[in-house]
Amino acid sequence: MSSTINSIRGMHDILPSDLAHWQRLEQTVKDVFASYGFDEIRVPIVEKTELFARAIGGATDVVEKEMYTFEDRGGDLLSLRPEGTAGVVRAVLQNGLLYGAPVRLWYQGPMFRRERPQKGRTRQFHQFGAEVFGASGPDIDAELMAMCQRIWQALGLTGLRLEVNSLGTPQERAGFRDELHAFLSARKQDLDEDSLRRLERNPLRIMDSKNPAVQALLHEAPALSDHLGDDSRQHFEEFRGLLEALGIPHVVNPRLVRGLDYYSHAVHEWITDELGAQGTICAGGRYDGLVEIQGGKPWPGVGFAMGQERLIELMRIQSESARLAPHIYLVMAGEDVVRAGMKLAEQLRTDIQGLRVQLNLGGGSFKSQFKRADRSGAALALVLGENEIQSGEVTIKHLREEGGQKQVSLPALEDWLRAWMKT
Ligand code: ATP
Ligand code: MG
């Protein structure tokens, strides 16, 4: 009997048992992209190595050591795509799509990087990405973040943190680069091997280090924000103002840089603490210089890419509780209240499609009922007591967030719940 041949390390099958998650993610993302007027584009998985070297930058981990590169039979140097943006920019230029700028595009598919396989890091992985050309922002930058937030909400994902920073212009960054280089050169003994390698070629990447000792050192390092000019500052402040207006919470992380060289102005990452060290599920920013680097006119560009595997892992972690947790735990005080409570629960289930209501069973004090309500994972406790029945009101208490408690009249309850379910 001959031995079996296994898949390449870091390149995984997606099994039928997992495909429900994949399909749900893909359908959701496509629907949301469409609702913002984005069109799909599909580009080849293999491109000339030179395309990635030029677009991503020679002094990046991706080009230095992560690409799958080979010579084809004709002697051309080709690479499996490590990311989507370079190919999309090429396609946009080659096919004259900028003629209709601004253009909003999205893509999806496998990417390849020869990294050390570990949790959250594989050698073939999948990304969804969006790219917008011909809009200098910051309105479009903010719209992209609204689009992301809508995707998380549609998937029922919670606990994602948006971190933002401004990288300014390449000129502004050059001044900072020199200062950072001087600061870190004086502290070489505290740098790890990775950082030492980056020091001469691309010191900004050291800010991206995952090593806590290096991060501690960076707390005293010069700040990039001190090098930003008025225009860059204004662009960033307007971006943040729009996020605020759209109700998108975010934090400024002054050490946030992107792994690829072509970014400028606002950059962003959506991060979860539930996936361990590889917690970034979506990352991107503005890359106003990229189209020109690729041989086009200096068109502004902005975009992001989200890692599908990490998103699916998060869906797996969060969906069980999301699927089972009731929206409402019905707390009932008093013998006669149970009948009214059960009727109310039935009525709500009939009238509000998808509403999950869990009834308290076996009586008990308010205190013990609230304990059970908490354990059930419900978002709301609805309290029905004799007082409430007499006054024709229920008391609603938020169990998972601040919000105190409020009285809602029974006739207004369904409207209140419908509005709440939409948030
Ligand atoms: P990281 O710091 O995690 O290496 P990166 O800067 O290399 O990220 P990007 O090139 O910005 O990542 O890719 C965007 C997203 O694609 C990441 O946030 C992540 O979700 C996903 N991603 C990147 N590399 C991998 C990988 N090797 N395996 C799985 N997902 C990945
Ligand atoms: Mg990486």
Tab-separated table of C-alpha atoms and ligand atoms in Angstrom:
chain	number	residue	atom	x	y	z
A	1	MET	CA	0.000	0.000	0.000
A	2	SER	CA	1.392	3.421	-0.838
A	3	SER	CA	1.427	6.213	1.720
A	4	THR	CA	-1.118	9.033	1.621
A	5	ILE	CA	-0.126	12.532	0.629
A	6	ASN	CA	-1.244	15.300	2.933
A	7	SER	CA	-1.920	18.960	2.235
A	8	ILE	CA	0.846	21.547	2.498
A	9	ARG	CA	1.509	22.819	6.022
A	10	GLY	CA	-0.559	25.935	6.700
A	11	MET	CA	-2.947	25.273	3.812
A	12	HIS	CA	-6.237	23.852	4.989
A	13	ASP	CA	-9.318	22.166	3.629
A	14	ILE	CA	-12.616	23.837	4.387
A	15	LEU	CA	-14.892	20.978	5.327
A	16	PRO	CA	-18.627	20.642	4.744
A	17	SER	CA	-19.243	20.978	8.478
A	18	ASP	CA	-17.690	24.456	8.398
A	19	LEU	CA	-19.194	25.730	5.203
A	20	ALA	CA	-22.382	27.015	6.770
A	21	HIS	CA	-20.281	29.660	8.550
A	22	TRP	CA	-18.377	30.481	5.358
A	23	GLN	CA	-21.523	30.846	3.306
A	24	ARG	CA	-23.225	32.987	5.900
A	25	LEU	CA	-20.184	35.265	6.110
A	26	GLU	CA	-19.870	35.548	2.346
A	27	GLN	CA	-23.546	36.269	1.770
A	28	THR	CA	-23.607	38.882	4.505
A	29	VAL	CA	-20.513	40.692	3.288
A	30	LYS	CA	-21.704	40.707	-0.321
A	31	ASP	CA	-25.095	42.105	0.674
A	32	VAL	CA	-23.546	44.869	2.746
A	33	PHE	CA	-21.035	45.809	0.015
A	34	ALA	CA	-23.888	46.007	-2.485
A	35	SER	CA	-25.895	48.223	-0.170
A	36	TYR	CA	-23.068	50.792	-0.361
A	37	GLY	CA	-22.807	50.679	-4.147
A	38	PHE	CA	-19.630	48.581	-4.417
A	39	ASP	CA	-18.995	46.401	-7.501
A	40	GLU	CA	-17.107	43.129	-7.474
A	41	ILE	CA	-13.828	42.639	-9.328
A	42	ARG	CA	-11.935	39.353	-9.796
A	43	VAL	CA	-8.236	39.357	-10.570
A	44	PRO	CA	-5.742	36.483	-11.114
A	45	ILE	CA	-4.172	34.655	-8.218
A	46	VAL	CA	-0.744	34.757	-9.888
A	47	GLU	CA	0.932	38.010	-10.964
A	48	LYS	CA	4.433	39.126	-11.887
A	49	THR	CA	6.603	39.219	-8.772
A	50	GLU	CA	7.619	42.729	-9.713
A	51	LEU	CA	4.043	43.950	-9.230
A	52	PHE	CA	4.034	42.994	-5.558
A	53	ALA	CA	7.630	44.085	-4.988
A	54	ARG	CA	6.839	47.534	-6.335
A	55	ALA	CA	3.419	47.978	-4.736
A	56	ILE	CA	4.007	46.482	-1.322
A	57	GLY	CA	7.578	47.695	-0.956
A	58	GLY	CA	10.832	45.746	-0.858
A	59	ALA	CA	11.462	46.385	2.823
A	60	THR	CA	8.378	44.585	4.089
A	61	ASP	CA	8.050	41.125	5.615
A	62	VAL	CA	5.634	40.147	2.885
A	63	VAL	CA	8.039	40.802	0.018
A	64	GLU	CA	11.231	39.970	1.911
A	65	LYS	CA	10.281	36.534	3.118
A	66	GLU	CA	6.636	35.582	2.776
A	67	MET	CA	5.907	35.345	-0.955
A	68	TYR	CA	5.557	32.111	-2.883
A	69	THR	CA	7.700	32.980	-5.888
A	70	PHE	CA	8.680	30.755	-8.793
A	71	GLU	CA	10.053	30.926	-12.282
A	72	ASP	CA	7.597	29.705	-14.876
A	73	ARG	CA	8.660	27.664	-17.867
A	74	GLY	CA	9.212	30.802	-19.917
A	75	GLY	CA	11.594	32.206	-17.322
A	76	ASP	CA	9.272	34.899	-15.897
A	77	LEU	CA	9.352	35.475	-12.151
A	78	LEU	CA	5.820	35.022	-10.796
A	79	SER	CA	4.258	35.056	-7.326
A	80	LEU	CA	1.072	33.830	-5.717
A	81	ARG	CA	-0.717	36.930	-4.528
A	82	PRO	CA	-0.008	37.730	-0.858
A	83	GLU	CA	-2.765	40.388	-0.790
A	84	GLY	CA	-5.404	41.845	-3.061
A	85	THR	CA	-4.727	45.544	-3.461
A	86	ALA	CA	-1.750	45.382	-5.837
A	87	GLY	CA	-3.625	43.231	-8.346
A	88	VAL	CA	-6.743	45.378	-8.151
A	89	VAL	CA	-4.728	48.537	-8.813
A	90	ARG	CA	-3.088	46.852	-11.781
A	91	ALA	CA	-6.457	45.755	-13.156
A	92	VAL	CA	-7.972	49.190	-12.681
A	93	LEU	CA	-5.116	50.818	-14.615
A	94	GLN	CA	-4.920	48.167	-17.304
A	95	ASN	CA	-8.658	48.266	-17.988
A	96	GLY	CA	-9.165	52.010	-17.781
A	97	LEU	CA	-11.622	51.750	-14.889
A	98	LEU	CA	-10.475	55.024	-13.334
A	99	TYR	CA	-12.295	56.762	-16.148
A	100	GLY	CA	-15.449	56.517	-14.043
A	101	ALA	CA	-13.801	57.590	-10.769
A	102	PRO	CA	-14.600	57.528	-7.990
A	103	VAL	CA	-14.899	53.761	-8.295
A	104	ARG	CA	-15.898	51.508	-5.453
A	105	LEU	CA	-14.733	47.898	-5.790
A	106	TRP	CA	-14.622	44.760	-3.698
A	107	TYR	CA	-12.844	41.443	-4.108
A	108	GLN	CA	-12.644	38.150	-2.359
A	109	GLY	CA	-10.432	35.117	-2.495
A	110	PRO	CA	-7.397	33.185	-1.320
A	111	MET	CA	-4.092	34.878	-0.483
A	112	PHE	CA	-0.744	33.167	0.108
A	113	ARG	CA	2.028	34.040	2.545
A	114	ARG	CA	4.766	31.739	3.710
A	115	GLU	CA	4.513	32.592	7.391
A	116	ARG	CA	5.033	30.362	10.389
A	117	PRO	CA	1.692	28.582	10.726
A	118	GLN	CA	0.038	29.190	14.090
A	119	LYS	CA	-3.348	30.060	15.521
A	120	GLY	CA	-4.853	32.757	13.296
A	121	ARG	CA	-2.030	32.531	10.768
A	122	THR	CA	-2.076	30.165	7.817
A	123	ARG	CA	-0.200	30.061	4.522
A	124	GLN	CA	-3.311	30.080	2.414
A	125	PHE	CA	-5.975	32.335	3.880
A	126	HIS	CA	-8.936	34.241	2.498
A	127	GLN	CA	-9.727	37.905	2.449
A	128	PHE	CA	-12.621	40.126	1.608
A	129	GLY	CA	-11.421	43.548	0.576
A	130	ALA	CA	-12.794	46.883	-0.550
A	131	GLU	CA	-10.919	49.533	-2.551
A	132	VAL	CA	-12.045	53.006	-3.563
A	133	PHE	CA	-10.141	55.050	-6.149
A	134	GLY	CA	-10.461	58.715	-6.965
A	135	ALA	CA	-11.848	59.972	-3.659
A	136	SER	CA	-9.519	61.870	-1.382
A	137	GLY	CA	-11.767	61.562	1.672
A	138	PRO	CA	-12.177	61.629	4.595
A	139	ASP	CA	-15.891	60.971	3.919
A	140	ILE	CA	-15.139	57.745	2.092
A	141	ASP	CA	-12.713	56.633	4.819
A	142	ALA	CA	-15.562	56.971	7.309
A	143	GLU	CA	-18.061	55.269	5.008
A	144	LEU	CA	-15.753	52.245	4.825
A	145	MET	CA	-15.799	52.027	8.611
A	146	ALA	CA	-19.604	52.265	8.655
A	147	MET	CA	-19.657	49.411	6.157
A	148	CYS	CA	-17.429	47.287	8.422
A	149	GLN	CA	-19.529	48.035	11.464
A	150	ARG	CA	-22.656	47.039	9.560
A	151	ILE	CA	-21.025	43.709	8.658
A	152	TRP	CA	-20.137	42.964	12.297
A	153	GLN	CA	-23.679	43.820	13.343
A	154	ALA	CA	-25.246	41.677	10.630
A	155	LEU	CA	-23.063	38.753	11.747
A	156	GLY	CA	-23.944	39.359	15.396
A	157	LEU	CA	-20.291	39.944	16.301
A	158	THR	CA	-19.582	42.013	19.389
A	159	GLY	CA	-16.581	43.302	21.285
A	160	LEU	CA	-14.687	44.600	18.253
A	161	ARG	CA	-12.523	47.651	18.852
A	162	LEU	CA	-11.670	50.118	16.101
A	163	GLU	CA	-8.182	51.597	16.396
A	164	VAL	CA	-7.160	54.454	14.142
A	165	ASN	CA	-4.030	56.489	13.514
A	166	SER	CA	-2.738	58.932	10.947
A	167	LEU	CA	0.445	58.142	9.039
A	168	GLY	CA	0.470	61.571	7.378
A	169	THR	CA	2.221	61.902	4.037
A	170	PRO	CA	5.427	60.092	2.980
A	171	GLN	CA	7.331	63.396	3.393
A	172	GLU	CA	6.046	63.856	6.937
A	173	ARG	CA	6.836	60.257	7.708
A	174	ALA	CA	10.422	60.644	6.448
A	175	GLY	CA	11.182	63.225	9.151
A	176	PHE	CA	9.715	60.963	11.780
A	177	ARG	CA	11.581	57.966	10.413
A	178	ASP	CA	14.920	59.709	10.972
A	179	GLU	CA	14.017	60.681	14.527
A	180	LEU	CA	12.755	57.191	15.345
A	181	HIS	CA	15.859	55.666	13.820
A	182	ALA	CA	18.087	57.831	16.012
A	183	PHE	CA	16.045	56.992	19.124
A	184	LEU	CA	16.137	53.241	18.483
A	185	SER	CA	19.777	53.161	17.365
A	186	ALA	CA	20.729	54.476	20.797
A	187	ARG	CA	18.831	51.551	22.370
A	188	LYS	CA	19.965	48.681	20.193
A	189	GLN	CA	20.720	46.511	23.212
A	190	ASP	CA	16.980	46.421	24.019
A	191	LEU	CA	15.843	45.434	20.536
A	192	ASP	CA	15.109	41.876	19.484
A	193	GLU	CA	16.427	40.261	16.332
A	194	ASP	CA	13.352	41.131	14.290
A	195	SER	CA	13.524	44.788	15.264
A	196	LEU	CA	17.257	45.005	14.580
A	197	ARG	CA	16.618	43.709	11.090
A	198	ARG	CA	13.931	46.344	10.564
A	199	LEU	CA	15.969	49.181	12.073
A	200	GLU	CA	17.953	50.080	8.971
A	201	ARG	CA	15.451	49.149	6.296
A	202	ASN	CA	12.073	50.137	7.707
A	203	PRO	CA	12.181	51.370	11.321
A	204	LEU	CA	8.472	52.266	11.325
A	205	ARG	CA	7.692	48.570	11.207
A	206	ILE	CA	9.250	48.243	14.671
A	207	MET	CA	6.205	50.079	16.024
A	208	ASP	CA	4.238	47.050	14.818
A	209	SER	CA	6.326	44.687	16.979
A	210	LYS	CA	4.361	42.165	19.021
A	211	ASN	CA	7.218	41.941	21.570
A	212	PRO	CA	6.122	43.559	24.887
A	213	ALA	CA	9.692	44.641	25.733
A	214	VAL	CA	9.965	46.497	22.424
A	215	GLN	CA	6.503	47.995	22.914
A	216	ALA	CA	7.542	49.252	26.365
A	217	LEU	CA	10.560	50.937	24.825
A	218	LEU	CA	8.350	52.659	22.278
A	219	HIS	CA	6.372	54.446	24.971
A	220	GLU	CA	9.187	56.997	25.236
A	221	ALA	CA	9.840	57.114	21.510
A	222	PRO	CA	9.172	60.237	19.438
A	223	ALA	CA	5.576	60.512	18.233
A	224	LEU	CA	4.575	60.440	14.604
A	225	SER	CA	1.726	62.859	15.320
A	226	ASP	CA	4.271	65.598	16.101
A	227	HIS	CA	5.409	65.408	12.488
A	228	LEU	CA	2.029	65.856	10.854
A	229	GLY	CA	1.295	69.076	8.982
A	230	ASP	CA	-1.967	71.030	9.108
A	231	ASP	CA	-3.538	69.257	6.129
A	232	SER	CA	-2.856	65.821	7.536
A	233	ARG	CA	-4.151	66.814	10.935
A	234	GLN	CA	-7.317	68.215	9.437
A	235	HIS	CA	-7.907	65.122	7.310
A	236	PHE	CA	-7.614	62.943	10.398
A	237	GLU	CA	-9.789	65.137	12.600
A	238	GLU	CA	-12.518	65.235	9.961
A	239	PHE	CA	-12.347	61.463	9.647
A	240	ARG	CA	-12.763	61.111	13.398
A	241	GLY	CA	-15.572	63.651	13.459
A	242	LEU	CA	-17.468	61.661	10.846
A	243	LEU	CA	-16.965	58.439	12.797
A	244	GLU	CA	-18.420	60.159	15.805
A	245	ALA	CA	-21.373	61.489	13.819
A	246	LEU	CA	-22.035	57.971	12.524
A	247	GLY	CA	-21.903	56.491	16.019
A	248	ILE	CA	-18.730	54.462	15.431
A	249	PRO	CA	-16.666	54.305	18.627
A	250	HIS	CA	-12.914	54.280	18.058
A	251	VAL	CA	-9.628	54.873	19.843
A	252	VAL	CA	-6.494	56.540	18.538
A	253	ASN	CA	-3.500	54.226	18.771
A	254	PRO	CA	-0.439	56.388	18.050
A	255	ARG	CA	1.680	53.273	17.428
A	256	LEU	CA	-0.616	51.784	14.815
A	257	VAL	CA	1.233	51.347	11.529
A	258	ARG	CA	0.409	49.007	8.684
A	259	GLY	CA	2.622	46.173	7.525
A	260	LEU	CA	2.643	47.375	3.948
A	261	ASP	CA	4.503	50.467	2.775
A	262	TYR	CA	1.979	52.277	0.669
A	263	TYR	CA	-0.306	53.779	3.312
A	264	SER	CA	-0.877	57.461	4.089
A	265	HIS	CA	-3.216	59.486	6.322
A	266	ALA	CA	-5.803	57.476	8.225
A	267	VAL	CA	-5.104	53.792	8.886
A	268	HIS	CA	-7.322	51.504	10.893
A	269	GLU	CA	-7.654	48.077	12.442
A	270	TRP	CA	-10.649	46.249	13.893
A	271	ILE	CA	-9.416	44.135	16.781
A	272	THR	CA	-10.903	41.509	19.068
A	273	ASP	CA	-9.448	40.246	22.343
A	274	GLU	CA	-11.106	36.855	21.889
A	275	LEU	CA	-8.670	35.326	19.388
A	276	GLY	CA	-5.394	35.559	21.298
A	277	ALA	CA	-2.342	37.168	19.721
A	278	GLN	CA	-3.776	37.348	16.184
A	279	GLY	CA	-6.708	39.587	17.032
A	280	THR	CA	-6.811	41.877	14.007
A	281	ILE	CA	-9.665	40.795	11.780
A	282	CYS	CA	-9.770	43.770	9.440
A	283	ALA	CA	-7.136	46.318	8.531
A	284	GLY	CA	-6.589	49.034	6.007
A	285	GLY	CA	-6.187	52.688	5.309
A	286	ARG	CA	-5.505	55.309	2.706
A	287	TYR	CA	-2.845	54.745	0.041
A	288	ASP	CA	-2.763	57.919	-2.007
A	289	GLY	CA	0.653	57.131	-3.500
A	290	LEU	CA	-0.014	53.617	-4.719
A	291	VAL	CA	-1.628	54.186	-8.101
A	292	GLU	CA	1.263	56.437	-9.100
A	293	ILE	CA	3.825	53.877	-7.895
A	294	GLN	CA	2.121	51.430	-10.243
A	295	GLY	CA	2.497	53.764	-13.192
A	296	GLY	CA	-0.825	55.625	-13.165
A	297	LYS	CA	-1.688	59.237	-12.463
A	298	PRO	CA	-1.645	60.124	-8.759
A	299	TRP	CA	-5.159	58.918	-7.946
A	300	PRO	CA	-6.088	58.746	-4.289
A	301	GLY	CA	-7.051	55.331	-2.959
A	302	VAL	CA	-8.373	53.848	0.252
A	303	GLY	CA	-9.404	50.373	1.313
A	304	PHE	CA	-9.333	47.529	3.791
A	305	ALA	CA	-8.997	43.767	3.878
A	306	MET	CA	-10.622	41.416	6.355
A	307	GLY	CA	-9.343	37.961	7.187
A	308	GLN	CA	-12.113	35.437	6.680
A	309	GLU	CA	-10.576	32.659	8.801
A	310	ARG	CA	-10.284	34.941	11.821
A	311	LEU	CA	-13.828	36.222	11.315
A	312	ILE	CA	-15.150	32.683	11.146
A	313	GLU	CA	-13.272	31.720	14.285
A	314	LEU	CA	-14.898	34.662	16.042
A	315	MET	CA	-18.320	33.697	14.676
A	316	ARG	CA	-17.735	30.213	16.080
A	317	ILE	CA	-16.827	31.551	19.505
A	318	GLN	CA	-19.655	34.053	19.679
A	319	SER	CA	-22.459	32.429	17.756
A	320	GLU	CA	-23.295	29.727	20.276
A	321	SER	CA	-24.232	32.173	22.957
A	322	ALA	CA	-25.765	34.486	20.375
A	323	ARG	CA	-27.911	31.642	19.110
A	324	LEU	CA	-29.084	30.403	22.472
A	325	ALA	CA	-29.339	33.490	24.628
A	326	PRO	CA	-32.862	34.818	24.997
A	327	HIS	CA	-33.611	38.431	24.264
A	328	ILE	CA	-35.915	38.616	27.270
A	329	TYR	CA	-36.103	36.914	30.635
A	330	LEU	CA	-39.560	37.352	32.112
A	331	VAL	CA	-39.455	38.002	35.848
A	332	MET	CA	-42.866	37.521	37.510
A	333	ALA	CA	-43.794	38.357	41.068
A	334	GLY	CA	-47.039	37.006	42.512
A	335	GLU	CA	-49.275	33.990	41.911
A	336	ASP	CA	-51.773	35.684	39.641
A	337	VAL	CA	-49.071	37.206	37.580
A	338	VAL	CA	-47.912	33.925	36.034
A	339	ARG	CA	-51.026	33.586	33.897
A	340	ALA	CA	-50.718	37.158	32.618
A	341	GLY	CA	-46.992	36.663	32.123
A	342	MET	CA	-47.363	33.513	30.049
A	343	LYS	CA	-50.010	35.143	27.895
A	344	LEU	CA	-47.791	38.163	27.385
A	345	ALA	CA	-44.828	35.946	26.398
A	346	GLU	CA	-46.978	34.043	23.878
A	347	GLN	CA	-48.281	37.294	22.457
A	348	LEU	CA	-44.764	38.702	22.049
A	349	ARG	CA	-43.466	35.539	20.350
A	350	THR	CA	-46.391	35.641	17.931
A	351	ASP	CA	-46.128	39.311	17.101
A	352	ILE	CA	-42.364	39.833	16.973
A	353	GLN	CA	-40.742	37.377	14.618
A	354	GLY	CA	-37.562	35.828	15.960
A	355	LEU	CA	-37.983	37.148	19.497
A	356	ARG	CA	-36.625	34.756	22.119
A	357	VAL	CA	-38.400	34.911	25.467
A	358	GLN	CA	-37.492	32.819	28.477
A	359	LEU	CA	-40.039	32.514	31.261
A	360	ASN	CA	-39.042	32.299	34.904
A	361	LEU	CA	-40.192	28.954	36.280
A	362	GLY	CA	-40.960	28.061	39.862
A	363	GLY	CA	-41.397	31.524	41.360
A	364	GLY	CA	-38.769	32.799	43.760
A	365	SER	CA	-37.776	36.153	45.154
A	366	PHE	CA	-36.898	39.035	42.858
A	367	LYS	CA	-33.294	38.502	43.799
A	368	SER	CA	-33.206	34.843	42.812
A	369	GLN	CA	-35.189	35.504	39.640
A	370	PHE	CA	-32.704	38.171	38.597
A	371	LYS	CA	-29.865	35.771	39.289
A	372	ARG	CA	-31.447	33.275	36.912
A	373	ALA	CA	-32.109	36.022	34.392
A	374	ASP	CA	-28.436	36.879	34.449
A	375	ARG	CA	-27.381	33.261	34.065
A	376	SER	CA	-29.713	32.803	31.087
A	377	GLY	CA	-27.621	35.270	29.094
A	378	ALA	CA	-30.719	37.333	28.291
A	379	ALA	CA	-30.199	40.931	27.247
A	380	LEU	CA	-33.278	42.263	29.010
A	381	ALA	CA	-35.302	41.398	32.086
A	382	LEU	CA	-38.967	42.199	31.784
A	383	VAL	CA	-40.582	42.536	35.190
A	384	LEU	CA	-44.252	41.862	35.639
A	385	GLY	CA	-45.644	42.291	39.145
A	386	GLU	CA	-49.015	43.082	40.654
A	387	ASN	CA	-48.242	46.803	40.564
A	388	GLU	CA	-47.296	46.568	36.928
A	389	ILE	CA	-50.486	44.748	35.986
A	390	GLN	CA	-52.586	47.340	37.797
A	391	SER	CA	-50.852	50.262	36.128
A	392	GLY	CA	-50.735	48.477	32.750
A	393	GLU	CA	-46.956	48.771	32.536
A	394	VAL	CA	-43.896	46.564	32.606
A	395	THR	CA	-40.462	47.369	33.948
A	396	ILE	CA	-37.566	46.761	31.575
A	397	LYS	CA	-34.048	46.304	32.876
A	398	HIS	CA	-30.918	46.034	30.713
A	399	LEU	CA	-28.809	43.120	31.938
A	400	ARG	CA	-25.742	43.432	29.708
A	401	GLU	CA	-25.172	47.154	29.487
A	402	GLU	CA	-25.721	50.368	31.365
A	403	GLY	CA	-29.154	51.788	30.785
A	404	GLY	CA	-30.892	51.405	34.125
A	405	GLN	CA	-34.540	50.496	34.096
A	406	LYS	CA	-37.609	52.054	32.590
A	407	GLN	CA	-41.374	51.672	32.609
A	408	VAL	CA	-43.105	50.933	29.319
A	409	SER	CA	-46.882	50.730	28.962
A	410	LEU	CA	-48.169	47.376	27.693
A	411	PRO	CA	-49.646	48.800	24.487
A	412	ALA	CA	-46.296	50.438	23.667
A	413	LEU	CA	-44.184	47.386	24.574
A	414	GLU	CA	-44.049	45.750	21.160
A	415	ASP	CA	-42.963	48.923	19.411
A	416	TRP	CA	-40.315	49.484	22.050
A	417	LEU	CA	-38.981	45.928	21.605
A	418	ARG	CA	-38.972	46.177	17.826
A	419	ALA	CA	-36.944	49.369	17.997
A	420	TRP	CA	-34.583	47.817	20.544
A	421	MET	CA	-34.026	44.705	18.400
A	422	LYS	CA	-32.877	46.913	15.545
A	423	THR	CA	-30.052	48.429	17.624
B	1	ATP	P1	-0.676	40.743	10.908
B	1	ATP	O1	-0.108	41.861	11.711
B	1	ATP	O2	-1.762	39.978	11.644
B	1	ATP	O3	0.359	39.858	10.286
B	1	ATP	P2	-0.906	42.008	8.351
B	1	ATP	O4	-0.567	43.437	8.504
B	1	ATP	O5	0.110	41.098	7.799
B	1	ATP	O6	-1.464	41.425	9.720
B	1	ATP	P3	-2.844	42.550	6.283
B	1	ATP	O7	-1.921	42.328	5.174
B	1	ATP	O8	-3.274	43.914	6.596
B	1	ATP	O9	-2.280	41.828	7.588
B	1	ATP	O10	-4.131	41.614	6.079
B	1	ATP	C1	-5.439	41.999	6.505
B	1	ATP	C2	-6.053	40.887	7.344
B	1	ATP	O11	-5.906	39.618	6.720
B	1	ATP	C3	-5.422	40.698	8.704
B	1	ATP	O12	-5.927	41.612	9.612
B	1	ATP	C4	-5.846	39.286	9.028
B	1	ATP	O13	-7.187	39.256	9.490
B	1	ATP	C5	-5.768	38.606	7.697
B	1	ATP	N1	-4.495	37.896	7.558
B	1	ATP	C6	-3.283	38.399	7.194
B	1	ATP	N2	-2.350	37.431	7.162
B	1	ATP	C7	-2.978	36.275	7.519
B	1	ATP	C8	-2.554	34.912	7.662
B	1	ATP	N3	-1.301	34.536	7.415
B	1	ATP	N4	-3.482	33.993	8.038
B	1	ATP	C9	-4.755	34.355	8.277
B	1	ATP	N5	-5.208	35.608	8.156
B	1	ATP	C10	-4.351	36.571	7.775
B	2	MG	MG	1.498	39.747	8.517
